[in-house]
């Protein structure tokens, strides 16, 4: 079964600084990976996804992530953060097989706090 | 195209009571999944419904049950509520052959 680990529970940064949120996965089969963002008191919004193809994935709000098979990582990056990026970020991967039988396994989340 | 909508947004129940949460899936989606997100944790998979049939279940007791209707909307029912059931309940819909799940805003359940 596939699992994901988010290595940092909290990441504080200053506005306009770069940020990297780390995610490692475990799997011996084909890998699909996702990053979701959750703003306070809201549901989850998909930031980006890796299904296949290019290992550098670009998402919304200027975020990108790189799939690294040798390091089993899918770290999320943004070159310059804004106050509005303050939120909880979740790495997720589907478990199950075929068709619609995909349930998502989430990491525990990383709280990104952007300070002025 | 409407997104995933959940109702109610908040509710408070007493321990031992029963609760029903509702979810309308995104247009064209026939798969609905439910997740429980306790405070400070990532979402945990409860179960998934595909074309009105349960299609996978997480590690939750039988007092968590669900339904999916012909229009692919869904309900989550929880019986004999416990204090630990207090959480944000998230519904997600997806197309049958697509792994991308679209989430609703969630229902915040507080059990007192």
mmCIF file of C-alpha atoms in Angstrom:
data_model
loop_
_atom_site.group_PDB
_atom_site.id
_atom_site.type_symbol
_atom_site.label_atom_id
_atom_site.label_comp_id
_atom_site.label_asym_id
_atom_site.label_seq_id
_atom_site.Cartn_x
_atom_site.Cartn_y
_atom_site.Cartn_z
ATOM 1 C CA UNK A 1 0.000 0.000 0.000
ATOM 2 C CA UNK A 2 1.130 3.474 -0.759
ATOM 3 C CA UNK A 3 1.739 5.977 2.025
ATOM 4 C CA UNK A 4 2.954 9.554 2.233
ATOM 5 C CA UNK A 5 5.025 11.318 4.852
ATOM 6 C CA UNK A 6 5.231 15.050 5.308
ATOM 7 C CA UNK A 7 8.425 15.783 7.119
ATOM 8 C CA UNK A 8 7.585 19.203 8.542
ATOM 9 C CA UNK A 9 4.497 19.961 10.596
ATOM 10 C CA UNK A 10 5.103 23.731 10.483
ATOM 11 C CA UNK A 11 7.090 25.957 8.151
ATOM 12 C CA UNK A 12 7.326 29.676 8.957
ATOM 13 C CA UNK A 13 8.732 31.962 6.268
ATOM 14 C CA UNK A 14 8.876 35.645 5.494
ATOM 15 C CA UNK A 15 6.915 37.182 2.656
ATOM 16 C CA UNK A 16 8.672 37.003 -0.750
ATOM 17 C CA UNK A 17 11.017 34.262 0.460
ATOM 18 C CA UNK A 18 11.166 30.896 -1.313
ATOM 19 C CA UNK A 19 9.622 27.858 0.334
ATOM 20 C CA UNK A 20 9.815 24.093 0.008
ATOM 21 C CA UNK A 21 7.351 21.720 1.654
ATOM 22 C CA UNK A 22 8.598 18.167 1.771
ATOM 23 C CA UNK A 23 6.717 14.980 0.966
ATOM 24 C CA UNK A 24 8.036 11.446 0.651
ATOM 25 C CA UNK A 25 6.060 8.498 -0.580
ATOM 26 C CA UNK A 26 6.434 4.763 -0.431
ATOM 27 C CA UNK A 27 5.337 2.615 -3.290
ATOM 28 C CA UNK A 28 6.606 -0.138 -5.519
ATOM 29 C CA UNK A 29 4.065 0.431 -8.266
ATOM 30 C CA UNK A 30 2.989 3.278 -10.538
ATOM 31 C CA UNK A 31 2.721 6.485 -8.615
ATOM 32 C CA UNK A 32 0.132 9.211 -8.656
ATOM 33 C CA UNK A 33 0.699 12.108 -6.281
ATOM 34 C CA UNK A 34 -1.211 15.227 -5.321
ATOM 35 C CA UNK A 35 -0.789 18.390 -3.303
ATOM 36 C CA UNK A 36 -3.864 19.974 -1.740
ATOM 37 C CA UNK A 37 -4.198 23.279 0.103
ATOM 38 C CA UNK A 38 -6.639 23.981 2.908
ATOM 39 C CA UNK A 39 -7.327 27.546 3.952
ATOM 40 C CA UNK A 40 -8.746 28.116 7.447
ATOM 41 C CA UNK A 41 -12.243 26.726 7.890
ATOM 42 C CA UNK A 42 -12.423 25.528 4.307
ATOM 43 C CA UNK A 43 -12.261 22.290 2.345
ATOM 44 C CA UNK A 44 -9.377 21.049 0.231
ATOM 45 C CA UNK A 45 -8.342 22.591 -3.066
ATOM 46 C CA UNK A 46 -6.132 20.765 -5.533
ATOM 47 C CA UNK A 47 -2.852 22.614 -6.124
ATOM 48 C CA UNK A 48 -1.255 20.205 -8.561
ATOM 49 C CA UNK A 49 -0.989 16.562 -9.504
ATOM 50 C CA UNK A 50 1.519 14.124 -10.935
ATOM 51 C CA UNK A 51 0.060 11.289 -12.980
ATOM 52 C CA UNK A 52 2.818 10.593 -15.524
ATOM 53 C CA UNK A 53 5.111 12.365 -17.962
ATOM 54 C CA UNK A 54 7.211 15.368 -17.019
ATOM 55 C CA UNK A 55 8.550 15.157 -13.497
ATOM 56 C CA UNK A 56 8.178 18.914 -12.968
ATOM 57 C CA UNK A 57 4.570 19.734 -12.364
ATOM 58 C CA UNK A 58 3.216 23.260 -12.297
ATOM 59 C CA UNK A 59 0.097 24.092 -10.354
ATOM 60 C CA UNK A 60 -2.054 27.011 -9.378
ATOM 61 C CA UNK A 61 -0.939 30.087 -7.447
ATOM 62 C CA UNK A 62 2.669 29.782 -8.662
ATOM 63 C CA UNK A 63 3.377 26.470 -6.947
ATOM 64 C CA UNK A 64 5.300 23.629 -8.545
ATOM 65 C CA UNK A 65 6.474 20.196 -7.474
ATOM 66 C CA UNK A 66 9.071 17.770 -8.718
ATOM 67 C CA UNK A 67 8.570 14.030 -8.764
ATOM 68 C CA UNK A 68 11.831 12.294 -7.879
ATOM 69 C CA UNK A 69 11.612 8.535 -8.206
ATOM 70 C CA UNK A 70 15.106 7.797 -6.904
ATOM 71 C CA UNK A 71 14.449 9.764 -3.717
ATOM 72 C CA UNK A 72 10.746 8.834 -3.551
ATOM 73 C CA UNK A 73 9.925 12.479 -3.051
ATOM 74 C CA UNK A 74 7.386 14.986 -4.327
ATOM 75 C CA UNK A 75 8.378 18.275 -2.734
ATOM 76 C CA UNK A 76 6.288 21.397 -3.228
ATOM 77 C CA UNK A 77 8.023 24.681 -4.005
ATOM 78 C CA UNK A 78 7.253 28.319 -4.576
ATOM 79 C CA UNK A 79 9.965 30.872 -5.410
ATOM 80 C CA UNK A 80 8.290 33.794 -3.634
ATOM 81 C CA UNK A 81 5.453 33.423 -1.158
ATOM 82 C CA UNK A 82 2.693 35.857 -0.253
ATOM 83 C CA UNK A 83 0.803 36.411 2.955
ATOM 84 C CA UNK A 84 -2.209 34.821 1.258
ATOM 85 C CA UNK A 85 -0.305 31.509 0.935
ATOM 86 C CA UNK A 86 -0.699 30.961 4.667
ATOM 87 C CA UNK A 87 -2.579 27.671 4.868
ATOM 88 C CA UNK A 88 -2.278 23.948 5.570
ATOM 89 C CA UNK A 89 -0.780 21.894 2.749
ATOM 90 C CA UNK A 90 -1.391 18.178 2.302
ATOM 91 C CA UNK A 91 0.429 15.670 0.172
ATOM 92 C CA UNK A 92 -1.756 12.757 -0.925
ATOM 93 C CA UNK A 93 -1.602 9.556 -2.933
ATOM 94 C CA UNK A 94 -4.323 7.174 -4.044
ATOM 95 C CA UNK A 95 -4.485 3.598 -2.825
ATOM 96 C CA UNK A 96 -6.592 0.909 -4.384
ATOM 97 C CA UNK A 97 -6.541 -0.319 -7.936
ATOM 98 C CA UNK A 98 -8.222 0.462 -11.163
ATOM 99 C CA UNK A 99 -11.265 2.420 -12.197
ATOM 100 C CA UNK A 100 -12.910 4.475 -9.506
ATOM 101 C CA UNK A 101 -11.493 2.586 -6.547
ATOM 102 C CA UNK A 102 -9.111 5.318 -5.549
ATOM 103 C CA UNK A 103 -9.112 6.413 -1.954
ATOM 104 C CA UNK A 104 -6.656 9.104 -1.032
ATOM 105 C CA UNK A 105 -4.121 8.636 1.717
ATOM 106 C CA UNK A 106 -3.013 11.979 3.118
ATOM 107 C CA UNK A 107 0.057 13.096 4.954
ATOM 108 C CA UNK A 108 -0.431 14.802 8.295
ATOM 109 C CA UNK A 109 -0.118 18.228 6.728
ATOM 110 C CA UNK A 110 2.316 21.131 6.832
ATOM 111 C CA UNK A 111 1.185 24.475 8.171
ATOM 112 C CA UNK A 112 2.802 27.210 6.101
ATOM 113 C CA UNK A 113 2.804 30.552 7.869
ATOM 114 C CA UNK A 114 3.957 33.552 5.848
ATOM 115 C CA UNK A 115 5.012 36.493 7.991
ATOM 116 C CA UNK A 116 5.336 40.111 6.804
ATOM 117 C CA UNK B 1 -20.617 23.517 -13.783
ATOM 118 C CA UNK B 2 -21.402 23.357 -10.075
ATOM 119 C CA UNK B 3 -18.844 22.129 -7.595
ATOM 120 C CA UNK B 4 -19.227 19.781 -4.649
ATOM 121 C CA UNK B 5 -21.623 21.135 -2.047
ATOM 122 C CA UNK B 6 -22.126 19.886 1.498
ATOM 123 C CA UNK B 7 -24.799 20.575 4.068
ATOM 124 C CA UNK B 8 -25.044 21.650 6.759
ATOM 125 C CA UNK B 9 -21.827 23.630 7.210
ATOM 126 C CA UNK B 10 -21.858 23.318 10.988
ATOM 127 C CA UNK B 11 -23.847 21.383 13.529
ATOM 128 C CA UNK B 12 -23.730 20.427 17.172
ATOM 129 C CA UNK B 13 -24.999 17.088 18.447
ATOM 130 C CA UNK B 14 -25.172 15.365 21.795
ATOM 131 C CA UNK B 15 -23.309 12.150 22.524
ATOM 132 C CA UNK B 16 -25.472 9.148 21.624
ATOM 133 C CA UNK B 17 -27.466 10.969 18.958
ATOM 134 C CA UNK B 18 -27.515 10.215 15.247
ATOM 135 C CA UNK B 19 -26.511 12.583 12.452
ATOM 136 C CA UNK B 20 -26.893 12.732 8.658
ATOM 137 C CA UNK B 21 -24.556 14.761 6.485
ATOM 138 C CA UNK B 22 -25.274 15.467 2.834
ATOM 139 C CA UNK B 23 -23.167 15.911 -0.279
ATOM 140 C CA UNK B 24 -24.012 16.860 -3.849
ATOM 141 C CA UNK B 25 -21.341 15.691 -6.253
ATOM 142 C CA UNK B 26 -19.909 17.715 -9.087
ATOM 143 C CA UNK B 27 -21.779 17.472 -12.371
ATOM 144 C CA UNK B 28 -20.755 14.392 -14.351
ATOM 145 C CA UNK B 29 -19.129 12.634 -11.391
ATOM 146 C CA UNK B 30 -20.439 9.242 -10.264
ATOM 147 C CA UNK B 31 -18.020 8.545 -7.424
ATOM 148 C CA UNK B 32 -18.266 10.056 -3.957
ATOM 149 C CA UNK B 33 -15.818 9.582 -1.108
ATOM 150 C CA UNK B 34 -16.143 10.678 2.508
ATOM 151 C CA UNK B 35 -13.277 11.690 4.772
ATOM 152 C CA UNK B 36 -13.005 12.575 8.438
ATOM 153 C CA UNK B 37 -10.509 15.260 9.403
ATOM 154 C CA UNK B 38 -9.865 15.557 13.115
ATOM 155 C CA UNK B 39 -8.347 18.770 14.404
ATOM 156 C CA UNK B 40 -4.690 19.046 13.424
ATOM 157 C CA UNK B 41 -4.744 15.880 11.320
ATOM 158 C CA UNK B 42 -4.931 14.959 7.668
ATOM 159 C CA UNK B 43 -8.189 13.608 6.276
ATOM 160 C CA UNK B 44 -8.897 9.923 6.892
ATOM 161 C CA UNK B 45 -10.835 7.883 4.335
ATOM 162 C CA UNK B 46 -14.204 6.641 5.589
ATOM 163 C CA UNK B 47 -15.727 5.030 2.488
ATOM 164 C CA UNK B 48 -16.410 5.502 -1.188
ATOM 165 C CA UNK B 49 -19.560 5.065 -3.251
ATOM 166 C CA UNK B 50 -19.583 4.283 -6.948
ATOM 167 C CA UNK B 51 -22.843 4.080 -8.866
ATOM 168 C CA UNK B 52 -24.848 3.673 -5.643
ATOM 169 C CA UNK B 53 -22.709 0.834 -4.258
ATOM 170 C CA UNK B 54 -20.113 0.998 -1.476
ATOM 171 C CA UNK B 55 -16.755 0.602 -3.164
ATOM 172 C CA UNK B 56 -14.132 0.549 -0.447
ATOM 173 C CA UNK B 57 -14.122 1.340 3.242
ATOM 174 C CA UNK B 58 -11.538 2.661 5.661
ATOM 175 C CA UNK B 59 -10.991 1.719 9.279
ATOM 176 C CA UNK B 60 -14.268 3.059 10.660
ATOM 177 C CA UNK B 61 -16.879 1.155 12.708
ATOM 178 C CA UNK B 62 -20.245 0.071 11.255
ATOM 179 C CA UNK B 63 -22.050 2.956 12.956
ATOM 180 C CA UNK B 64 -20.621 5.008 10.077
ATOM 181 C CA UNK B 65 -22.806 4.242 7.079
ATOM 182 C CA UNK B 66 -23.673 5.875 3.813
ATOM 183 C CA UNK B 67 -25.871 6.027 0.783
ATOM 184 C CA UNK B 68 -25.524 7.193 -2.778
ATOM 185 C CA UNK B 69 -28.601 8.168 -4.752
ATOM 186 C CA UNK B 70 -29.350 7.796 -8.488
ATOM 187 C CA UNK B 71 -28.325 11.430 -9.038
ATOM 188 C CA UNK B 72 -24.999 10.512 -7.364
ATOM 189 C CA UNK B 73 -25.552 12.706 -4.331
ATOM 190 C CA UNK B 74 -24.634 11.034 -1.079
ATOM 191 C CA UNK B 75 -25.318 10.881 2.639
ATOM 192 C CA UNK B 76 -23.082 9.997 5.543
ATOM 193 C CA UNK B 77 -24.880 8.694 8.626
ATOM 194 C CA UNK B 78 -23.276 8.306 12.010
ATOM 195 C CA UNK B 79 -25.136 6.541 14.814
ATOM 196 C CA UNK B 80 -24.458 6.598 18.544
ATOM 197 C CA UNK B 81 -22.248 9.662 18.314
ATOM 198 C CA UNK B 82 -19.131 9.782 20.444
ATOM 199 C CA UNK B 83 -17.102 12.784 21.505
ATOM 200 C CA UNK B 84 -14.246 11.638 19.240
ATOM 201 C CA UNK B 85 -16.542 11.925 16.226
ATOM 202 C CA UNK B 86 -16.107 15.684 16.452
ATOM 203 C CA UNK B 87 -14.331 16.595 13.225
ATOM 204 C CA UNK B 88 -14.587 18.183 9.806
ATOM 205 C CA UNK B 89 -16.302 15.765 7.430
ATOM 206 C CA UNK B 90 -15.267 16.177 3.823
ATOM 207 C CA UNK B 91 -16.970 14.858 0.741
ATOM 208 C CA UNK B 92 -15.124 14.460 -2.546
ATOM 209 C CA UNK B 93 -16.422 13.536 -5.960
ATOM 210 C CA UNK B 94 -14.551 12.212 -8.961
ATOM 211 C CA UNK B 95 -15.239 10.832 -12.411
ATOM 212 C CA UNK B 96 -15.079 7.073 -12.659
ATOM 213 C CA UNK B 97 -11.810 6.791 -14.521
ATOM 214 C CA UNK B 98 -10.113 9.890 -13.150
ATOM 215 C CA UNK B 99 -8.087 9.972 -9.974
ATOM 216 C CA UNK B 100 -8.656 13.665 -9.345
ATOM 217 C CA UNK B 101 -10.999 14.271 -6.411
ATOM 218 C CA UNK B 102 -12.826 17.546 -5.941
ATOM 219 C CA UNK B 103 -13.672 18.412 -2.358
ATOM 220 C CA UNK B 104 -16.557 20.241 -0.786
ATOM 221 C CA UNK B 105 -16.180 22.814 1.953
ATOM 222 C CA UNK B 106 -16.918 20.269 4.633
ATOM 223 C CA UNK B 107 -19.326 19.919 7.537
ATOM 224 C CA UNK B 108 -17.970 20.770 10.980
ATOM 225 C CA UNK B 109 -19.545 18.359 13.474
ATOM 226 C CA UNK B 110 -19.199 19.003 17.183
ATOM 227 C CA UNK B 111 -20.342 16.321 19.622
ATOM 228 C CA UNK B 112 -20.928 17.484 23.185
#
